[in-house]
Coordinates of C-alpha atoms in Angstrom, one line a residue:
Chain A
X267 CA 182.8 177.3 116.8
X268 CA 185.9 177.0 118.4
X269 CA 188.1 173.4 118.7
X270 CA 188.1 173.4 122.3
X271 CA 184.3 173.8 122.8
X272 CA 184.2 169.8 120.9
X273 CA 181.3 167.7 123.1
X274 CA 180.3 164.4 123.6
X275 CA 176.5 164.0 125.0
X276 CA 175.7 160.5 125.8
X277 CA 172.9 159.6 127.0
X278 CA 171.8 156.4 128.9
X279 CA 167.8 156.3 127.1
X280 CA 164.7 157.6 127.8
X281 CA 165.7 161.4 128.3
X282 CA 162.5 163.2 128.8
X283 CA 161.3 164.6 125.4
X284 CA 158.4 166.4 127.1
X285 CA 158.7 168.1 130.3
X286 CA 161.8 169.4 131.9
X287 CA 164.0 168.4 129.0
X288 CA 167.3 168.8 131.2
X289 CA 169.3 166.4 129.0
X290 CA 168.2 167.9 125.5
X291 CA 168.1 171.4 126.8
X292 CA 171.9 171.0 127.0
X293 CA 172.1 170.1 123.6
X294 CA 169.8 172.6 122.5
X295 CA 172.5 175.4 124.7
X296 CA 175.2 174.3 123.0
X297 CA 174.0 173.9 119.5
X298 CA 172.6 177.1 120.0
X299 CA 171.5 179.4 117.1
X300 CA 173.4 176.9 115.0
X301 CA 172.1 173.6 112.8
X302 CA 171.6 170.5 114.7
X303 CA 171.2 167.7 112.5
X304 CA 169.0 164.4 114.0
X305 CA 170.0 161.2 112.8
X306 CA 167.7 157.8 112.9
X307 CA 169.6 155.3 111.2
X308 CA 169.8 153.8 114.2
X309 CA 166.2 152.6 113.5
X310 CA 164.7 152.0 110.1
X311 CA 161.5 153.7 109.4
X312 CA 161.1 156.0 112.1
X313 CA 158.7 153.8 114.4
X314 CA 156.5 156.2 117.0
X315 CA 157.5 159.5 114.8
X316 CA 160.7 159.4 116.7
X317 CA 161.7 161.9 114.7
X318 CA 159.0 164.4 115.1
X319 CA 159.5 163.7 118.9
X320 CA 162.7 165.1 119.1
X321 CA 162.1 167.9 116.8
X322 CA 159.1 169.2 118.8
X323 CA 161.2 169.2 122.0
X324 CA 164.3 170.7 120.1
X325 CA 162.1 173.4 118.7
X326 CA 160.6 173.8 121.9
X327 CA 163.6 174.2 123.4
X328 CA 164.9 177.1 120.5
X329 CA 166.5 175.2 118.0
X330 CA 165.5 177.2 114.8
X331 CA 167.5 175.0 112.3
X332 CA 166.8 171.4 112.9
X333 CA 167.5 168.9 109.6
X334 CA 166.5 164.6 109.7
X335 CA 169.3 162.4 108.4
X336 CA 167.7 159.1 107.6
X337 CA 169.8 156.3 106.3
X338 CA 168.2 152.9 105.7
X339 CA 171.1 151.3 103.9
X340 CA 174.9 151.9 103.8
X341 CA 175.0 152.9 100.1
X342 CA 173.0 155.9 101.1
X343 CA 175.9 157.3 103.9
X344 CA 177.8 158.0 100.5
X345 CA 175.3 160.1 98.9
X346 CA 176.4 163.8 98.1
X347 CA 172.3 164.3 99.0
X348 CA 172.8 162.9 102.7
X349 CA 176.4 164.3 103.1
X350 CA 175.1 167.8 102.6
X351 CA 172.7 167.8 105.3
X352 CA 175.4 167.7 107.6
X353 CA 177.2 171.1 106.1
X354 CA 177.9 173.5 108.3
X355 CA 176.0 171.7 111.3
X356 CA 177.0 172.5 114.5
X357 CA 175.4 169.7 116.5
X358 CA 174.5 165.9 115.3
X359 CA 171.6 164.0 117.9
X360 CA 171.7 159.9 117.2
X361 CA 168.6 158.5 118.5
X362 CA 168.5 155.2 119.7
X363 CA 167.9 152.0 118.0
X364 CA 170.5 149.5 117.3
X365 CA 174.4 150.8 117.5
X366 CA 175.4 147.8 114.8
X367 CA 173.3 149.6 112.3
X368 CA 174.9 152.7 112.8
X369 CA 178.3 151.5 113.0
X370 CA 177.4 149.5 110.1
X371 CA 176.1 151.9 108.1
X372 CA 177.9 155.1 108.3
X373 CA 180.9 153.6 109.7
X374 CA 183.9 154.8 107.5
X375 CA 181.7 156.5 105.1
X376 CA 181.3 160.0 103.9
X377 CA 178.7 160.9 106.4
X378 CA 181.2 159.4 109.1
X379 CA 183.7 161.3 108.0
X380 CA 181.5 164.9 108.0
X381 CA 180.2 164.1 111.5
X382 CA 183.8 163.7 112.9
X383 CA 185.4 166.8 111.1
X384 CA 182.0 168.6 113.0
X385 CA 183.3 167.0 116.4
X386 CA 186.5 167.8 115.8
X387 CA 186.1 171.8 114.8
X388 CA 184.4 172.2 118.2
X389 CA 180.8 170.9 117.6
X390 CA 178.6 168.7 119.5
X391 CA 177.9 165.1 118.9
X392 CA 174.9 163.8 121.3
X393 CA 173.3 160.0 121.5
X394 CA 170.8 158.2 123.2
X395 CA 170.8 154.5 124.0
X396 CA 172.5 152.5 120.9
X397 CA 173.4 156.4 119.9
X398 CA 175.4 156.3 123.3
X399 CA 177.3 153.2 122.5
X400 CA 178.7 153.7 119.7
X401 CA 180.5 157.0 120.8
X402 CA 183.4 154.5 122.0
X403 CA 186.4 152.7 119.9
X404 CA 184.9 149.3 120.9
X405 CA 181.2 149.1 122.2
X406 CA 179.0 146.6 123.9
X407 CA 176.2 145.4 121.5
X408 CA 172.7 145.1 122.6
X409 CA 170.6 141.7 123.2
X410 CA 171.2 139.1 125.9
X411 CA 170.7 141.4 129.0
X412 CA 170.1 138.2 130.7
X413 CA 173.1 136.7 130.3
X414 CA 175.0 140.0 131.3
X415 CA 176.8 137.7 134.3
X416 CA 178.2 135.3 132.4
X417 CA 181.7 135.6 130.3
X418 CA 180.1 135.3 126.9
X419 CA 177.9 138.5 127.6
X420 CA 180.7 141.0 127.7
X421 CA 181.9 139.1 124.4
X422 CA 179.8 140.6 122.4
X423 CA 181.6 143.6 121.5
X424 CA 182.1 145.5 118.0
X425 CA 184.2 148.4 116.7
X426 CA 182.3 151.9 117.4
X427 CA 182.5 155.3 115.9
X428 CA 185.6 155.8 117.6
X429 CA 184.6 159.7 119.0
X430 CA 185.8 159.0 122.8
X431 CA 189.0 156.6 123.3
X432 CA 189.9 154.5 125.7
X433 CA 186.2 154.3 127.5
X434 CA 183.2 151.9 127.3
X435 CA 179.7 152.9 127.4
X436 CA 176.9 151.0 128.4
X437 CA 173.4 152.4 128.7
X438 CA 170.1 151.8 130.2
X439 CA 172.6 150.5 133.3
X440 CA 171.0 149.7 136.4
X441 CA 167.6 149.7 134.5
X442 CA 168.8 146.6 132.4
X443 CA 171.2 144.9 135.0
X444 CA 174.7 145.5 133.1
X445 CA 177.1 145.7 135.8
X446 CA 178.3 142.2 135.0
X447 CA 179.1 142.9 131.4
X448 CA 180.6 146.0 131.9
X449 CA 183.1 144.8 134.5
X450 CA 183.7 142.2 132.2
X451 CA 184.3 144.4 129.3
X452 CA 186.5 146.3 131.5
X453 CA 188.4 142.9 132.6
X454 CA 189.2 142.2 129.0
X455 CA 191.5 144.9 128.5
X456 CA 191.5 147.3 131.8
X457 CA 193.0 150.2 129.4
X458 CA 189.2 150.9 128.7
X459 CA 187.7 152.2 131.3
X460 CA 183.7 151.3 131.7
X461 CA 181.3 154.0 132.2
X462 CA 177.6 152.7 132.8
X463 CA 175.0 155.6 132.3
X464 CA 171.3 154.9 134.1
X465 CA 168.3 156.3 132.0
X466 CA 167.1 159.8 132.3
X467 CA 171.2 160.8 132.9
X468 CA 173.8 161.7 130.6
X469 CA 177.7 162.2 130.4
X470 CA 178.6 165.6 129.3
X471 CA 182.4 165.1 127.5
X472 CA 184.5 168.4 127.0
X473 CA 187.4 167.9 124.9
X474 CA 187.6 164.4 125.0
X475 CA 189.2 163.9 128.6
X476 CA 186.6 164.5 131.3
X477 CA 182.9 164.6 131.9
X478 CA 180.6 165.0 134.1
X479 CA 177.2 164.4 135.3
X480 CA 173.3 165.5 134.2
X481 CA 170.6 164.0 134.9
X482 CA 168.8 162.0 137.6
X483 CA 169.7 158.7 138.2
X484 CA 173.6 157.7 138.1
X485 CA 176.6 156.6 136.2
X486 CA 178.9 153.6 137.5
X487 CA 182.4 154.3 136.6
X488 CA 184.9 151.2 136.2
X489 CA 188.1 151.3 136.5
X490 CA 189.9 147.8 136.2
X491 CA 193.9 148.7 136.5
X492 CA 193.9 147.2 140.0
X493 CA 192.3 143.6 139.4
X494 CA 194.3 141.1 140.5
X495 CA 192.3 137.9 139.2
X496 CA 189.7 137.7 136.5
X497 CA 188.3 134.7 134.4
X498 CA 187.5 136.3 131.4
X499 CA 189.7 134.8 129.1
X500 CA 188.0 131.3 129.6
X501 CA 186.6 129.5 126.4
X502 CA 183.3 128.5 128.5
X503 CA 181.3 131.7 127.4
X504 CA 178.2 130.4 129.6
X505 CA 180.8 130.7 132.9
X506 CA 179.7 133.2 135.4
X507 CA 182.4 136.2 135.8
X508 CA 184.5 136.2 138.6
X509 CA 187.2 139.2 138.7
X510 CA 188.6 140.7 142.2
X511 CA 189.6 143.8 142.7
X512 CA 187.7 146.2 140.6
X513 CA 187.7 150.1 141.9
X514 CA 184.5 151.6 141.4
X515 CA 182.5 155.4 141.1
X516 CA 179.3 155.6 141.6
X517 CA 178.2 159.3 140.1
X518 CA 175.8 161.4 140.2
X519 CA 175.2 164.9 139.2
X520 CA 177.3 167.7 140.6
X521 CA 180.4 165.0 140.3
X522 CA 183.2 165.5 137.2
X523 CA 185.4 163.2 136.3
X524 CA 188.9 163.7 134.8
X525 CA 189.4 160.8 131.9
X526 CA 192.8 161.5 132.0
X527 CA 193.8 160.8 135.7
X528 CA 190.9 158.7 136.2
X529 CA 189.4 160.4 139.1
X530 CA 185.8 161.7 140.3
X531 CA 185.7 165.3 141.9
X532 CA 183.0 167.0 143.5
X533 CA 182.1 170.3 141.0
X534 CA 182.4 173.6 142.8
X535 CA 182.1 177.3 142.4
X536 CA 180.3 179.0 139.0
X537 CA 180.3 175.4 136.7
X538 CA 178.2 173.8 139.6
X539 CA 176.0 176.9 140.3
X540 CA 174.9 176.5 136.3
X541 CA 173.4 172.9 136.5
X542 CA 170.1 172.7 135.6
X543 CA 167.5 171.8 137.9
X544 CA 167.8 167.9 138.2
X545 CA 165.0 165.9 135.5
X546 CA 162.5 164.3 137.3
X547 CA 161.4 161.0 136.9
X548 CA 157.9 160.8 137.0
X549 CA 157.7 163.7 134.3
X550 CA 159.7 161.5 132.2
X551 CA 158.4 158.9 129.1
X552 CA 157.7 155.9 129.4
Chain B
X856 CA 176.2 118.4 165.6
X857 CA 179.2 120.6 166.2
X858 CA 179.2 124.3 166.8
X859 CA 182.8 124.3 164.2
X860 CA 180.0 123.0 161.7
X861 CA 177.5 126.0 161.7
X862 CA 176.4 127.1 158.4
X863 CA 174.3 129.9 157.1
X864 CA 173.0 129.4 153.5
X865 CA 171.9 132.9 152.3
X866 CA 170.2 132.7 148.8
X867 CA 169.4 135.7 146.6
X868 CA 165.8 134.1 145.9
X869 CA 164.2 131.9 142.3
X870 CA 166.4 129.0 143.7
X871 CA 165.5 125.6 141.6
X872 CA 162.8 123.4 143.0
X873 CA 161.5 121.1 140.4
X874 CA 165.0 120.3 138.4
X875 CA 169.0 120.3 139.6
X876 CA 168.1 121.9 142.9
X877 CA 171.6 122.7 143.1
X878 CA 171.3 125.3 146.4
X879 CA 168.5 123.0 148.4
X880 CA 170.5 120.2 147.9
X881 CA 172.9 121.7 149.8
X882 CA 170.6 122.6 152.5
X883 CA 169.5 119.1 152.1
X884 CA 173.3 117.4 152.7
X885 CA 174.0 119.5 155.3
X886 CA 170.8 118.3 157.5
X887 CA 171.6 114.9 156.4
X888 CA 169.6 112.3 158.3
X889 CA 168.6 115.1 160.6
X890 CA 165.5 117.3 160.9
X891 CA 164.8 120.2 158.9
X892 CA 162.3 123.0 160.1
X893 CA 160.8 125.2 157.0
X894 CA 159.3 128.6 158.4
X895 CA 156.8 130.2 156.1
X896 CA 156.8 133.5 158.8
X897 CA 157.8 135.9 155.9
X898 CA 154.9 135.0 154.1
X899 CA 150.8 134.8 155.4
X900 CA 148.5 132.1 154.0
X901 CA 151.3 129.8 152.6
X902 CA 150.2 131.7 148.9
X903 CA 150.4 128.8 145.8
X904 CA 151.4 126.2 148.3
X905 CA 154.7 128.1 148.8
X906 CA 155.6 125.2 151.8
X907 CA 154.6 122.4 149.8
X908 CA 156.7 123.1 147.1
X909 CA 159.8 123.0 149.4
X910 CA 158.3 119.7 151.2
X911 CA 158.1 118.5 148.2
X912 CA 161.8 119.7 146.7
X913 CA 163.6 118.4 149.9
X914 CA 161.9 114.8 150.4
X915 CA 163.2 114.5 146.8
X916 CA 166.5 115.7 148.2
X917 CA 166.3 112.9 150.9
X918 CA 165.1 115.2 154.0
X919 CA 163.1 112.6 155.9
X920 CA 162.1 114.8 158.8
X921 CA 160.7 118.0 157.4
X922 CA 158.1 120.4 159.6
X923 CA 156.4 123.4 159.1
X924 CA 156.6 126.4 161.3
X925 CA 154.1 128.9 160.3
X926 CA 153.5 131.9 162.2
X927 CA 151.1 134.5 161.2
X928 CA 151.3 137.0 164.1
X929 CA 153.6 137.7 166.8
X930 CA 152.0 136.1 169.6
X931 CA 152.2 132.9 168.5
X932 CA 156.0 133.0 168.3
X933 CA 155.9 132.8 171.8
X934 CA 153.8 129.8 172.3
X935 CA 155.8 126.4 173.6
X936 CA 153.8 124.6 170.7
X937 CA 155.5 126.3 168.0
X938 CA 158.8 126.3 169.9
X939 CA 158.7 122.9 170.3
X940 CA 158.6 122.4 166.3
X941 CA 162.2 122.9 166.2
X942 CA 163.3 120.5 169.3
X943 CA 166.1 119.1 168.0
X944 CA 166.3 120.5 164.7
X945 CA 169.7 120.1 162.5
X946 CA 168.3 122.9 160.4
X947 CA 166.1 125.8 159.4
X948 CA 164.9 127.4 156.6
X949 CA 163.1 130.5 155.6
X950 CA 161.1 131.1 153.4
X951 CA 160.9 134.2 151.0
X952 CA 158.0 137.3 151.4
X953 CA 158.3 140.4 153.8
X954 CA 161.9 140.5 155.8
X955 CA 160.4 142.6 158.6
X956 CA 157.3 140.3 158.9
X957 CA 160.4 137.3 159.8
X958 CA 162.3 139.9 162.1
X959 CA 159.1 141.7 164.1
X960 CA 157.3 138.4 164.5
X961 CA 160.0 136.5 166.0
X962 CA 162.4 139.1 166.5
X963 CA 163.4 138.1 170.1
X964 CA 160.9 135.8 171.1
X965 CA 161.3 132.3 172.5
X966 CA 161.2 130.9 168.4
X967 CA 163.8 133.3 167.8
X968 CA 166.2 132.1 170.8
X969 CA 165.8 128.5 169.7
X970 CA 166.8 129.2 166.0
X971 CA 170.0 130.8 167.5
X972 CA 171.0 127.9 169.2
X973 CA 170.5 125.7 166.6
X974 CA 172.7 127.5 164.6
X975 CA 175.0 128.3 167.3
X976 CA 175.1 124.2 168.2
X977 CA 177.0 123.7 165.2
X978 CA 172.9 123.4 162.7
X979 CA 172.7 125.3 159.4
X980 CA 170.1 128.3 158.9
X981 CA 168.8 128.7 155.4
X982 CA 167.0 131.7 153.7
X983 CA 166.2 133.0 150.6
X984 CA 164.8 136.4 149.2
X985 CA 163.8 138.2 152.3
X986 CA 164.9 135.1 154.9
X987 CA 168.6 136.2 153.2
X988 CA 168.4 139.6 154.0
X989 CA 166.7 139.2 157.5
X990 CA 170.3 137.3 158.9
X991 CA 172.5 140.3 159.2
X992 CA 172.5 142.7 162.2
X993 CA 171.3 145.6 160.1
X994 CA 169.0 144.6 156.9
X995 CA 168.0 146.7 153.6
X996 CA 163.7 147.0 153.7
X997 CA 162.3 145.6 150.8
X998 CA 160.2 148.6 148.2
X999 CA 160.7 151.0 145.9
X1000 CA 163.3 149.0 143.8
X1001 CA 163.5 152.5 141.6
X1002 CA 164.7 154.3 143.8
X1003 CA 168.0 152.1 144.4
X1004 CA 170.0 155.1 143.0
X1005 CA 168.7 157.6 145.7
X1006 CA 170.2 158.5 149.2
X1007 CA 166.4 157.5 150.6
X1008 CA 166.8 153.8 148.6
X1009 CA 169.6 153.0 151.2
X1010 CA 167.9 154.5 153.9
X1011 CA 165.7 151.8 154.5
X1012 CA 167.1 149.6 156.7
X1013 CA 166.1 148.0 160.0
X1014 CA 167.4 145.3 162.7
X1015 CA 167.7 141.7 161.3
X1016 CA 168.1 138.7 162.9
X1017 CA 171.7 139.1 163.5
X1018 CA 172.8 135.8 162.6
X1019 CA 176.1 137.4 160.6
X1020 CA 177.7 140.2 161.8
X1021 CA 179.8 143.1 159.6
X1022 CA 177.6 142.1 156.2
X1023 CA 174.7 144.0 154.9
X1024 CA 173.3 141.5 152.6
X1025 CA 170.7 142.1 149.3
X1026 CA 169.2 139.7 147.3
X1027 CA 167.7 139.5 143.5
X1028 CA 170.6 141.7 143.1
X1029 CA 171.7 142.1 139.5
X1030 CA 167.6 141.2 138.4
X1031 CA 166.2 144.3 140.3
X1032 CA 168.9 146.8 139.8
X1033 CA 170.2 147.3 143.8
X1034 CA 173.7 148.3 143.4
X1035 CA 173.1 151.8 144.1
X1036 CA 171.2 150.9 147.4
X1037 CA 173.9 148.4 148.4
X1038 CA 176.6 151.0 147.8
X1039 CA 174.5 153.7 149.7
X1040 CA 174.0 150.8 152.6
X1041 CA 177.9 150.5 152.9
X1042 CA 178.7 153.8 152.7
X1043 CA 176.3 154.8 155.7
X1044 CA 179.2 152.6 157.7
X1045 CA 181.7 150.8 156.1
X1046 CA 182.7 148.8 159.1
X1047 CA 179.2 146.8 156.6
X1048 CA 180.3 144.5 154.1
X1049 CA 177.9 144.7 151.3
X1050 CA 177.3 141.4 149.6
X1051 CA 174.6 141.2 146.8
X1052 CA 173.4 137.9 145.9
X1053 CA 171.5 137.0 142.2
X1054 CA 169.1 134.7 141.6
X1055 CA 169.3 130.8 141.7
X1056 CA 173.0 131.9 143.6
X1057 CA 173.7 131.4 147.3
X1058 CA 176.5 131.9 149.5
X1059 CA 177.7 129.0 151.8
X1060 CA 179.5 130.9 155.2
X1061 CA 181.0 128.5 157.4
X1062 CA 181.8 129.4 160.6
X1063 CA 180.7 132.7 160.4
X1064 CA 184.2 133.9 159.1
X1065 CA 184.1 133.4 155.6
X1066 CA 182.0 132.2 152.4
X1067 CA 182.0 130.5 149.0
X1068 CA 179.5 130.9 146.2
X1069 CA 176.6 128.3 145.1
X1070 CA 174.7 128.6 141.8
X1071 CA 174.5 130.1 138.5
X1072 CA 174.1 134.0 139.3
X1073 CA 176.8 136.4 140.6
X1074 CA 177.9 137.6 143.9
X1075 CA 179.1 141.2 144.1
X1076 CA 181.1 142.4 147.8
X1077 CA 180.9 145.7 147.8
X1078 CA 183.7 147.3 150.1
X1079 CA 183.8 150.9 151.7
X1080 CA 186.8 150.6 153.7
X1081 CA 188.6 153.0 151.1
X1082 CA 186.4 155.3 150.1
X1083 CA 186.8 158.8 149.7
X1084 CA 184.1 160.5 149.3
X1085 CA 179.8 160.3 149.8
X1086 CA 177.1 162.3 150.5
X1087 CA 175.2 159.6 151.9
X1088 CA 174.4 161.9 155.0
X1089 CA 173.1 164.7 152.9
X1090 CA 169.5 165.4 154.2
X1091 CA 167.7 165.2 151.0
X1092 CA 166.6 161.7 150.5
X1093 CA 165.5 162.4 146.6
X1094 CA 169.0 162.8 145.6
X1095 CA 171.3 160.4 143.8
X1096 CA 173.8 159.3 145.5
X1097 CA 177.8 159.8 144.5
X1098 CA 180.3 157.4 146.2
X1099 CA 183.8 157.5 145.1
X1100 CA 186.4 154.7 145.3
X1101 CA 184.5 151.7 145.9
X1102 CA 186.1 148.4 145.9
X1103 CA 184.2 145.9 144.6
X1104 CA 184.3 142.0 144.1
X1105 CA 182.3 140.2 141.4
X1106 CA 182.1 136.4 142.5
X1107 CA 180.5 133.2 141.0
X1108 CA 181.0 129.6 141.7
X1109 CA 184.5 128.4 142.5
X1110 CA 184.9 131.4 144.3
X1111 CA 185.7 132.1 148.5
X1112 CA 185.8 135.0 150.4
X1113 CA 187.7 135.5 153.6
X1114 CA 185.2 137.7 155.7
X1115 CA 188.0 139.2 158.2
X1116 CA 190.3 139.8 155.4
X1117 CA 188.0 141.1 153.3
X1118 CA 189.5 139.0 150.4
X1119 CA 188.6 136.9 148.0
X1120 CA 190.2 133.8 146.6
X1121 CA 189.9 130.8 144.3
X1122 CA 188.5 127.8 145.6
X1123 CA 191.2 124.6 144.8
X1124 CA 192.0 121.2 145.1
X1125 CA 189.2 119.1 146.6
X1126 CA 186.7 121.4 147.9
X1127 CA 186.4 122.8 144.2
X1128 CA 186.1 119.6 142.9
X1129 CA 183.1 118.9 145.4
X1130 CA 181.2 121.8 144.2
X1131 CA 177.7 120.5 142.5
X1132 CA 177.7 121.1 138.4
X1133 CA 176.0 125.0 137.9
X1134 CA 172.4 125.4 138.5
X1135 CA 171.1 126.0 134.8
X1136 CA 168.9 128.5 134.4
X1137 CA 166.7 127.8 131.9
X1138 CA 165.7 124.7 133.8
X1139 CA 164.6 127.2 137.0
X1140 CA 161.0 128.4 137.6
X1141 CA 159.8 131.8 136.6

């Protein structure tokens, strides 16, 4: 594997593990007839055989050497036993769960440290849901979709894995109402630019500075340099947001989008020719 | 009454009824001592005693004079005895259910030309749910929620009641995930402001020229004049949609917004300071 071939896939939940596979198949293509190690320590005890899931649709779709890296508690991320099963991967899948528990528990640890040095020699690091969130330097944390209008809902932020740099995922987008809290998160410090991902759609990341779209449903990109008012800093976290001026993509696939110079662009030619057909929802889980 | 005085109060549906009643108590000062016409026309049957609940909610708000106008097929909104339930009116308000049921059962008709020109006399015209989205010129059709993200989600649209003119508005906007059908709406002409209204959240336009925001929720304008690129014309109505350069306003109480300027500001001085105490939302209904 070669440095420049390094990929982010994230993934806004519920991919289809069963029919089409669009989202995992892309995975599975660039992992190709290397390893592709599936993490769960987003999620303690594998609940639904979430692993087995992904494994059949991963072997399904030709990946011959798949490994399961479970971690239950953060003294286990140091193990020589769990850092091996990362050697010579070429791929690492996070499932979803709860992004705390994997920041918290691999974060700055020896299994951190492997999965980045894979990233960063030109493999591919893929997550759904809370496995999508914590791709970024600082990350929205889960619970309160409810109060995803008011101030105090795009407060509740914690340090991420740190893979993708100035950005800010959010997942399950439309699905879950988040618009508010990522604007806000945006509003806080407009250097981050927010990038919402609906279900059954994913981000593809090539060397770290653009993307662009799989998937069926959309991704909302927010970019916040122009905002000329926002109440965000206000100590009333139950206030409702109120920020002017936002600039705003609404993306689908077939649409790139260059990190860099912060602009959408419409993909042409060969790279658009290759998209897969687009996943369809009613083939997708529940 | 004075025409300088006409008011619509749009309101993006789940308003309070049994606690603060924040929103109807602004429908309530504004008819004052005058006479207030509720119009159940978006809904047959009058289902869980939909009209008594607002009797009740707005004789607790001091309306004294308080009729129903319920019309359960076209015909009848052309008969003098239902016209003649809003002689005199100071204000109307409807009801929440099917939008086109409100625009092809009185779309036009005598009932219709008398709620004009109560508004137009200077009265104040209420709605919430679909009796929001029925006052623009063009209105989004209620259904299929899950497809907001598609090119078909925005195509369903037909002729409101034309009460506001340049605004496309939606309602139970952040709870049912419209953006995407908002953003399509606008993009099929932005000469259409889109304005998406939460729940328990209203907007307030006076004089038909600009607007300030009531409630708890959020109000997002969505503005199309710069953008750059969509493929809301493309034929196939299964595809996502991708709209670049959006510009977009998230508002909430204390907030106005100039409609011919297309800009939002803060609300100061005494009318802020007039503005009720936030509707609370765990004191709403379900």
């Amino acid at each position: 594997m070669q440095k420049n071939d390094r990929t982010l896939i994230i993934i806004g939940g519920k991919e289809d593990r069963s029919a089409d596979k669009v989202i995992l198949g892309e995975v599975a293509r660039r992992v190709g007839s290397g390893k592709l190690v599936v993490s769960t320590v987003a999620i303690p005890s594998n609940p639904d055989g979430l692993f087995e899931q992904y494994e059949k649709a991963f072997r399904s779709l030709g990946v011959k050497h798949l490994f399961k890296l479970e971690i239950n508690a953060r003294e286990e991320a140091t193990r020589d036993s769990k850092v091996r099963i990362l050697d010579d991967a070429q791929g690492v899948f996070f499932t979803g769960g709860d992004q705390m528990k994997i920041s918290s528990q691999i974060g700055d640890t020896l299994v951190y440290r492997r999965v980045k040095e894979i990233y960063e020699a030109g493999g591919v690091i893929a997550g759904t849901s809370a496995g999508a969130s914590v791709m970024s330097e600082t990350m929205l944390v889960d619970g309160g979709d409810e109060e995803s209008h008011v101030i105090g809902g795009s407060a509740r932020m914690a340090p991420g894995l740190g893979l993708i740099d100035g950005v800010i995922i959010d997942q399950h987008f439309i699905e879950r109402g988040r618009m508010g809290r990522l604007i806000g998160a945006v509003a806080q410090n407009p250097k981050n630019l927010g990038v919402g991902i609906d279900e059954q759609t994913a981000i593809v990341v090539e060397r770290g500075n653009s993307f662009y779209v799989l998937g069926s449903g959309a991704v909302y990109v927010v970019d916040g340099t122009g905002v000329s008012y926002s109440n965000i800093a206000e100590e009333d976290l139950k206030k409702t947001l109120s920020i002017y001026d936002i600039k705003l993509h609404m993306l689908s696939q077939g649409d790139r989008f260059d990190l860099i110079e912060r602009r959408p662009r419409q993909m042409k030619g060969r790279a658009a020719e290759k998209l897969p057909q687009k996943e369809e929802e009613q083939m997708a889980p529940a």
